[in-house]
DNA sequence: TTACTAATGAATATGGTTATCATTATCATT
DNA sequence: AATGATAATGATAACCATATTCATTAGTAA
C-alpha cells in the first residue's frame, strides 16, 4: 500500500528498521480520529496482534511523536492521549476537554487568527527570550453538554 | 495580617475550617513567583513545618485550585506545577517550557489579542458545542537559550 | 470547656510510564 | 537464500506522581 511505503520512507529518516509493531501502531492511529490513550491503543492492537508488548507501544508512540507522525497531549486525568497528525492545514485543531467525563471535542474555528497569533507570539518569544519554539498546546476545559 | 484574613474569608466559602497547613501552603505560594512542583512545595514546607504530610499538600493544592487561589498546569514531565493566581489582569500570562531543562518562562505579550481570541473562541464553542468553558491552558514548548 | 466532626498524616494502594535484559527479528552483506 | 551484527521487542520489575484508607488530632460552634 502506498501509504505504508510512504510512512516507511519517512520513518527511516528517524529509525533504521521497519517493524510490524511500528506499522500496526501507525496504521491504527491513521485510521481513527479518536484521541486514544495507551491503554486503548494496547487493547485495540491486542486483538489483531496478541503478541504485542505494552512497552513497545510506549516506545513506538514516543518514536512517532519525535518523528512527527502523531501528537501527544495530556488529557488532564494523568495520562497522555495520541492522535494522528494530519498534514492538511485545514485539520489543524485544538481540544475542548470536559473535566467531568473527559470527553474531548476537536474544534478548528478561528484557526487562521489563532495561527497568526501563535506565529506572532513565537517570533517575539524567539527574540525576547532566545527561545526556540518547537510546538504549542492550547486546550479549553469545562463542562460538556451532558455534564453541566 | 490582612492578607491572611482576606484569604481566610474567601477560603471559608469553600471549606469550613481554617488550618495551619492551608495557611502555610497558601502563604508559600503567594510569596513566590516560581512554578512549584508538589515535591518542591513539600520540601520547602518541611523546613518550616516538619510535621506536614505529603497527602495534605496534595489535598490542599487541589482545594486551592478549586477555590480559585492557584493555577495548576502540567509541566510536560509527568508532574503538575502550581502558581499563585494573581487577580491583577495585567499579570495574566502563559508559559514557555523548555523541553530539555524544564525551565519555565512566563510571558505576557499579546495578552490583549490573545484574550480577545480566547473570548471569541469561548463564545463560539459554548454555542456550537453547548460547552461551558471554564478555563484554558496555553503553553509553548521548545528549547531555551542554554539548551538549544 | 465540651462535643462534634472536618482535617490531618502515616501507611498503603493505584495507575501511568520507564528501565533492564534476555530473546527475537530486520536487513545489509555475502 | 543464508548469515551475522545489532536494533527492536516484550516480560518483568522498578519508579514516580497521585489517590485512598483510617485512626488520630484539632478547629469551631455551642
Short mmCIF file of C-alpha atoms (C1' of nucleotides) in Angstrom, two decimals:
data_model
loop_
_atom_site.label_atom_id
_atom_site.label_comp_id
_atom_site.label_asym_id
_atom_site.label_seq_id
_atom_site.Cartn_x
_atom_site.Cartn_y
_atom_site.Cartn_z
CA UNK A 1 0.00 0.00 0.00
CA UNK A 2 1.33 3.42 -0.98
CA UNK A 3 0.55 4.99 2.39
CA UNK A 4 2.62 2.46 4.22
CA UNK A 5 5.51 2.77 1.84
CA UNK A 6 5.41 6.49 2.26
CA UNK A 7 5.43 6.11 6.01
CA UNK A 8 8.22 3.65 5.85
CA UNK A 9 10.26 6.07 3.85
CA UNK A 10 9.59 8.99 6.17
CA UNK A 11 10.13 6.75 9.12
CA UNK A 12 13.53 5.61 8.07
CA UNK A 13 14.90 9.09 8.46
CA UNK A 14 14.42 8.50 12.19
CA UNK A 15 14.97 4.79 12.74
CA UNK A 16 16.77 2.06 10.96
CA UNK A 17 14.27 -0.77 10.92
CA UNK A 18 10.75 -1.14 9.71
CA UNK A 19 8.92 -3.49 12.04
CA UNK A 20 5.48 -4.96 12.45
CA UNK A 21 4.63 -3.16 15.71
CA UNK A 22 5.59 0.16 14.19
CA UNK A 23 3.46 -0.40 11.19
CA UNK A 24 0.50 -1.67 13.16
CA UNK A 25 0.52 1.20 15.65
CA UNK A 26 0.91 3.84 12.98
CA UNK A 27 -1.78 2.19 10.93
CA UNK A 28 -4.23 2.09 13.82
CA UNK A 29 -3.76 5.74 14.63
CA UNK A 30 -4.00 6.78 11.00
CA UNK A 31 -7.39 5.11 10.67
CA UNK A 32 -9.10 6.68 13.65
CA UNK A 33 -9.98 10.22 14.55
CA UNK A 34 -10.14 9.32 18.23
CA UNK A 35 -7.75 10.60 20.84
CA UNK A 36 -6.51 7.32 22.12
CA UNK A 37 -4.84 6.53 25.42
CA UNK A 38 -2.02 3.99 25.62
CA UNK A 39 -4.38 1.57 27.31
CA UNK A 40 -6.86 1.89 24.47
CA UNK A 41 -4.21 1.52 21.82
CA UNK A 42 -2.80 -1.53 23.51
CA UNK A 43 -6.20 -3.15 23.94
CA UNK A 44 -7.10 -2.46 20.36
CA UNK A 45 -3.88 -3.89 18.98
CA UNK A 46 -4.01 -6.89 21.22
CA UNK A 47 -6.99 -8.24 19.28
CA UNK A 48 -5.16 -8.19 15.97
CA UNK A 49 -1.70 -8.84 17.28
CA UNK A 50 -1.78 -10.63 20.64
CA UNK A 51 1.98 -10.80 20.91
CA UNK A 52 2.49 -7.10 21.22
CA UNK A 53 4.01 -5.70 24.40
CA UNK A 54 2.91 -2.67 26.33
CA UNK A 55 6.49 -1.47 26.48
CA UNK A 56 6.72 -1.47 22.72
CA UNK A 57 3.55 0.54 22.46
CA UNK A 58 5.05 3.20 24.72
CA UNK A 59 8.35 3.20 22.88
CA UNK A 60 6.76 3.33 19.47
CA UNK A 61 4.44 6.14 20.42
CA UNK A 62 7.40 8.09 21.69
CA UNK A 63 9.17 7.46 18.43
CA UNK A 64 6.18 8.51 16.38
CA UNK A 65 5.87 11.73 18.34
CA UNK A 66 9.55 12.52 17.80
CA UNK A 67 9.27 11.65 14.13
CA UNK A 68 6.32 14.00 13.78
CA UNK A 69 3.71 11.43 12.80
CA UNK A 70 1.46 11.88 15.79
CA UNK A 71 0.61 14.35 18.52
CA UNK A 72 0.77 13.65 22.20
CA UNK A 73 -1.16 15.68 24.71
CA UNK A 74 -2.11 15.33 28.37
CA UNK A 75 -5.82 14.70 28.74
CA UNK A 76 -5.98 16.08 32.24
CA UNK A 77 -6.57 12.79 34.03
CA UNK A 78 -2.92 11.96 34.40
CA UNK A 79 -2.47 10.10 31.15
CA UNK A 80 -1.48 11.12 27.69
CA UNK A 81 -3.52 10.73 24.56
CA UNK A 82 -2.34 10.40 21.00
CA UNK A 83 -3.73 11.38 17.64
CA UNK A 84 -2.55 11.04 14.10
CA UNK A 85 -1.14 14.29 12.84
CA UNK A 86 -2.70 15.28 9.56
CA UNK A 87 -0.57 17.23 7.15
CA UNK A 88 -3.59 19.02 5.82
CA UNK A 89 -3.55 22.54 7.22
CA UNK A 90 -7.32 22.56 7.44
CA UNK A 91 -7.27 19.85 10.01
CA UNK A 92 -5.23 21.83 12.47
CA UNK A 93 -7.30 21.91 15.61
CA UNK A 94 -7.29 22.11 19.36
CA UNK A 95 -9.16 20.40 22.13
CA UNK A 96 -12.10 21.01 24.32
CA UNK A 97 -11.82 18.75 27.33
CA UNK A 98 -14.72 18.01 29.65
CA UNK A 99 -13.38 17.99 33.18
CA UNK A 100 -16.09 15.62 34.30
CA UNK A 101 -16.48 12.86 31.72
CA UNK A 102 -13.14 13.52 29.96
CA UNK A 103 -14.82 13.70 26.59
CA UNK A 104 -12.68 15.50 24.05
CA UNK A 105 -14.10 17.66 21.28
CA UNK A 106 -11.94 18.89 18.44
CA UNK A 107 -12.53 22.40 17.27
CA UNK A 108 -10.99 24.25 14.41
CA UNK A 109 -12.69 27.62 14.49
CA UNK A 110 -10.54 30.70 14.24
CA UNK A 111 -7.64 28.63 13.06
CA UNK A 112 -6.36 31.46 10.96
CA UNK A 113 -6.49 34.06 13.70
CA UNK A 114 -5.04 31.58 16.06
CA UNK A 115 -2.22 30.58 13.79
CA UNK A 116 -1.41 34.21 13.25
CA UNK A 117 -1.32 34.86 16.97
CA UNK A 118 0.78 31.79 17.55
CA UNK A 119 3.20 32.74 14.81
CA UNK A 120 3.49 36.27 16.10
CA UNK A 121 3.99 35.03 19.62
CA UNK A 122 6.60 32.55 18.57
CA UNK A 123 8.59 35.20 16.76
CA UNK A 124 8.59 37.55 19.70
CA UNK A 125 9.44 34.81 22.13
CA UNK A 126 12.32 33.70 19.99
CA UNK A 127 13.76 37.21 20.02
CA UNK A 128 12.94 38.28 23.51
CA UNK A 129 13.85 35.14 25.37
CA UNK A 130 16.13 33.50 22.81
CA UNK A 131 13.71 30.65 22.99
CA UNK A 132 13.41 28.20 20.14
CA UNK A 133 9.72 27.35 19.96
CA UNK A 134 9.02 23.85 18.73
CA UNK A 135 5.36 23.45 19.50
CA UNK A 136 2.40 24.67 21.43
CA UNK A 137 -0.50 23.33 23.37
CA UNK A 138 -3.86 25.05 23.55
CA UNK A 139 -6.71 23.49 25.44
CA UNK A 140 -10.00 24.72 26.69
CA UNK A 141 -11.56 22.90 29.55
CA UNK A 142 -15.01 22.99 31.04
CA UNK A 143 -18.25 21.08 31.12
CA UNK A 144 -19.78 19.38 28.11
CA UNK A 145 -23.46 19.38 27.25
CA UNK A 146 -24.26 16.28 29.26
CA UNK A 147 -22.19 17.13 32.32
CA UNK A 148 -23.13 20.71 33.01
CA UNK B 1 -2.13 40.07 58.79
CA UNK B 2 -4.71 41.49 56.44
CA UNK B 3 -3.77 39.23 53.53
CA UNK B 4 -4.29 36.13 55.55
CA UNK B 5 -7.58 37.31 56.95
CA UNK B 6 -8.75 38.07 53.46
CA UNK B 7 -7.74 34.62 52.35
CA UNK B 8 -9.41 33.06 55.29
CA UNK B 9 -12.60 34.84 54.46
CA UNK B 10 -12.53 33.84 50.79
CA UNK B 11 -11.46 30.37 51.77
CA UNK B 12 -14.41 29.80 54.05
CA UNK B 13 -16.76 29.96 51.14
CA UNK B 14 -15.21 26.66 50.12
CA UNK B 15 -14.24 24.88 53.33
CA UNK B 16 -15.30 25.02 56.91
CA UNK B 17 -12.02 25.13 58.79
CA UNK B 18 -9.01 27.38 58.65
CA UNK B 19 -5.97 25.27 59.40
CA UNK B 20 -2.24 25.70 59.66
CA UNK B 21 -1.34 23.61 56.57
CA UNK B 22 -3.78 25.57 54.46
CA UNK B 23 -2.37 28.85 55.61
CA UNK B 24 1.22 27.77 55.22
CA UNK B 25 0.76 26.38 51.72
CA UNK B 26 -1.18 29.37 50.51
CA UNK B 27 1.35 31.67 52.10
CA UNK B 28 4.28 29.94 50.45
CA UNK B 29 2.73 30.11 47.01
CA UNK B 30 1.72 33.73 47.42
CA UNK B 31 5.29 34.72 48.23
CA UNK B 32 6.99 33.13 45.26
CA UNK B 33 6.74 33.67 41.55
CA UNK B 34 8.09 30.20 40.88
CA UNK B 35 6.10 27.40 39.33
CA UNK B 36 6.46 24.84 42.05
CA UNK B 37 6.02 21.11 41.87
CA UNK B 38 4.42 19.19 44.72
CA UNK B 39 7.82 17.82 45.63
CA UNK B 40 9.28 21.30 45.83
CA UNK B 41 6.38 22.63 47.85
CA UNK B 42 6.60 19.75 50.27
CA UNK B 43 10.36 20.09 50.68
CA UNK B 44 10.08 23.81 51.23
CA UNK B 45 7.36 23.49 53.84
CA UNK B 46 9.10 20.68 55.61
CA UNK B 47 11.81 23.06 56.81
CA UNK B 48 9.35 25.38 58.50
CA UNK B 49 6.78 22.81 59.44
CA UNK B 50 8.29 19.34 59.67
CA UNK B 51 5.05 17.74 60.71
CA UNK B 52 3.30 18.34 57.44
CA UNK B 53 2.20 15.39 55.36
CA UNK B 54 2.56 14.93 51.64
CA UNK B 55 -1.06 13.89 51.45
CA UNK B 56 -2.16 17.16 52.94
CA UNK B 57 -0.09 19.06 50.42
CA UNK B 58 -1.85 17.26 47.59
CA UNK B 59 -5.28 17.73 49.14
CA UNK B 60 -4.72 21.37 49.91
CA UNK B 61 -3.40 22.16 46.44
CA UNK B 62 -6.46 20.52 44.99
CA UNK B 63 -8.61 22.63 47.24
CA UNK B 64 -6.80 25.82 46.34
CA UNK B 65 -7.19 25.09 42.65
CA UNK B 66 -10.92 24.51 43.06
CA UNK B 67 -11.26 27.63 45.19
CA UNK B 68 -9.50 29.65 42.50
CA UNK B 69 -6.48 30.72 44.51
CA UNK B 70 -3.88 28.98 42.41
CA UNK B 71 -3.35 27.57 38.93
CA UNK B 72 -2.33 24.04 38.19
CA UNK B 73 -0.69 23.10 34.90
CA UNK B 74 1.21 20.12 33.53
CA UNK B 75 4.87 20.88 33.06
CA UNK B 76 5.35 18.20 30.44
CA UNK B 77 7.46 15.85 32.54
CA UNK B 78 4.55 13.99 34.05
CA UNK B 79 4.03 16.17 37.06
CA UNK B 80 1.93 19.22 37.74
CA UNK B 81 3.14 22.61 38.79
CA UNK B 82 1.34 25.27 40.76
CA UNK B 83 1.41 29.03 40.86
CA UNK B 84 -0.38 31.68 42.82
CA UNK B 85 -3.13 33.23 40.78
CA UNK B 86 -2.89 36.97 40.72
CA UNK B 87 -6.14 38.85 40.48
CA UNK B 88 -4.44 41.64 38.61
CA UNK B 89 -5.41 41.36 34.96
CA UNK B 90 -2.00 42.57 33.90
CA UNK B 91 -0.39 39.51 35.31
CA UNK B 92 -2.28 37.14 33.10
CA UNK B 93 0.36 35.10 31.35
CA UNK B 94 1.23 31.81 29.77
CA UNK B 95 4.20 29.54 29.85
CA UNK B 96 7.23 28.80 27.82
CA UNK B 97 8.52 25.39 28.82
CA UNK B 98 12.00 24.18 27.91
CA UNK B 99 11.69 20.53 26.98
CA UNK B 100 15.26 19.87 27.99
CA UNK B 101 15.95 21.57 31.32
CA UNK B 102 12.25 22.12 32.19
CA UNK B 103 12.85 25.78 32.87
CA UNK B 104 9.63 27.77 32.70
CA UNK B 105 9.43 31.32 31.46
CA UNK B 106 6.32 33.43 31.90
CA UNK B 107 5.35 35.63 29.05
CA UNK B 108 2.57 38.13 28.81
CA UNK B 109 2.98 39.65 25.37
CA UNK B 110 -0.08 39.95 23.18
CA UNK B 111 -2.29 39.46 26.16
CA UNK B 112 -4.97 41.67 24.68
CA UNK B 113 -5.06 39.95 21.30
CA UNK B 114 -4.87 36.66 23.00
CA UNK B 115 -7.64 37.38 25.43
CA UNK B 116 -9.79 38.55 22.58
CA UNK B 117 -9.19 35.36 20.65
CA UNK B 118 -9.83 33.31 23.74
CA UNK B 119 -13.05 35.16 24.48
CA UNK B 120 -14.25 34.82 20.93
CA UNK B 121 -13.37 31.15 20.88
CA UNK B 122 -15.10 30.51 24.15
CA UNK B 123 -18.29 32.13 22.92
CA UNK B 124 -18.40 30.12 19.73
CA UNK B 125 -17.56 26.91 21.48
CA UNK B 126 -20.27 27.48 24.02
CA UNK B 127 -22.85 27.91 21.29
CA UNK B 128 -21.64 25.36 18.81
CA UNK B 129 -20.92 22.52 21.18
CA UNK B 130 -23.05 23.54 24.16
CA UNK B 131 -19.83 23.52 26.07
CA UNK B 132 -19.42 25.53 29.23
CA UNK B 133 -15.85 26.79 29.09
CA UNK B 134 -14.25 27.21 32.50
CA UNK B 135 -10.65 27.84 31.62
CA UNK B 136 -7.84 27.38 29.19
CA UNK B 137 -4.24 26.34 29.04
CA UNK B 138 -1.75 27.76 26.59
CA UNK B 139 1.80 26.55 26.61
CA UNK B 140 4.69 26.81 24.22
CA UNK B 141 7.32 24.12 24.17
CA UNK B 142 10.82 24.41 22.89
CA UNK B 143 14.43 24.94 23.78
CA UNK B 144 15.68 27.74 25.98
CA UNK B 145 18.77 29.81 25.37
CA UNK B 146 21.11 27.47 27.19
CA UNK B 147 19.72 24.23 25.85
CA UNK B 148 19.46 24.88 22.15
"C1'" DT C 1 -14.87 23.82 78.15
"C1'" DT C 2 -17.04 20.44 75.60
"C1'" DA C 3 -18.62 17.80 71.76
"C1'" DC C 4 -18.91 17.27 67.09
"C1'" DT C 5 -16.68 16.24 63.09
"C1'" DA C 6 -13.62 18.17 59.45
"C1'" DA C 7 -8.91 17.83 58.61
"C1'" DT C 8 -4.61 15.62 59.14
"C1'" DG C 9 -0.87 12.39 58.28
"C1'" DA C 10 1.15 7.70 58.15
"C1'" DA C 11 0.79 3.85 55.59
"C1'" DT C 12 -0.64 1.70 51.65
"C1'" DA C 13 -2.64 1.30 47.10
"C1'" DT C 14 -3.07 2.70 42.38
"C1'" DG C 15 -2.01 3.65 37.79
"C1'" DG C 16 0.79 5.54 34.15
"C1'" DT C 17 5.30 5.38 32.42
"C1'" DT C 18 10.23 3.87 32.24
"C1'" DA C 19 14.39 0.77 32.75
"C1'" DT C 20 16.52 -3.71 32.45
"C1'" DC C 21 17.90 -7.50 29.94
"C1'" DA C 22 17.49 -11.89 27.67
"C1'" DT C 23 15.44 -13.11 23.31
"C1'" DT C 24 13.92 -12.21 18.62
"C1'" DA C 25 13.72 -10.25 14.06
"C1'" DT C 26 15.37 -6.92 10.50
"C1'" DC C 27 18.36 -6.03 6.81
"C1'" DA C 28 22.95 -5.23 4.64
"C1'" DT C 29 26.27 -8.26 3.18
"C1'" DT C 30 27.69 -12.39 1.34
"C1'" DA D 1 18.84 -17.63 0.07
"C1'" DA D 2 21.83 -17.79 4.25
"C1'" DT D 3 24.48 -15.26 7.63
"C1'" DG D 4 25.56 -12.20 11.23
"C1'" DA D 5 25.64 -7.75 13.52
"C1'" DT D 6 22.70 -5.36 16.22
"C1'" DA D 7 18.27 -2.80 16.52
"C1'" DA D 8 13.91 -3.83 18.32
"C1'" DT D 9 10.98 -6.48 21.17
"C1'" DG D 10 8.47 -7.95 25.30
"C1'" DA D 11 8.21 -9.84 30.13
"C1'" DT D 12 9.24 -8.29 34.46
"C1'" DA D 13 10.05 -5.17 37.79
"C1'" DA D 14 11.05 -0.54 39.17
"C1'" DC D 15 9.67 4.16 39.51
"C1'" DC D 16 7.13 8.19 40.42
"C1'" DA D 17 3.11 11.08 40.98
"C1'" DT D 18 -1.17 10.93 42.94
"C1'" DA D 19 -5.28 8.77 45.45
"C1'" DT D 20 -7.35 6.15 49.25
"C1'" DT D 21 -7.91 4.41 53.94
"C1'" DC D 22 -8.41 5.08 58.61
"C1'" DA D 23 -7.05 6.08 63.30
"C1'" DT D 24 -5.77 10.39 65.48
"C1'" DT D 25 -5.78 15.37 66.03
"C1'" DA D 26 -7.51 19.86 66.23
"C1'" DG D 27 -10.91 23.80 64.68
"C1'" DT D 28 -15.22 25.71 65.84
"C1'" DA D 29 -19.98 26.34 67.33
"C1'" DA D 30 -22.39 25.74 71.40
#
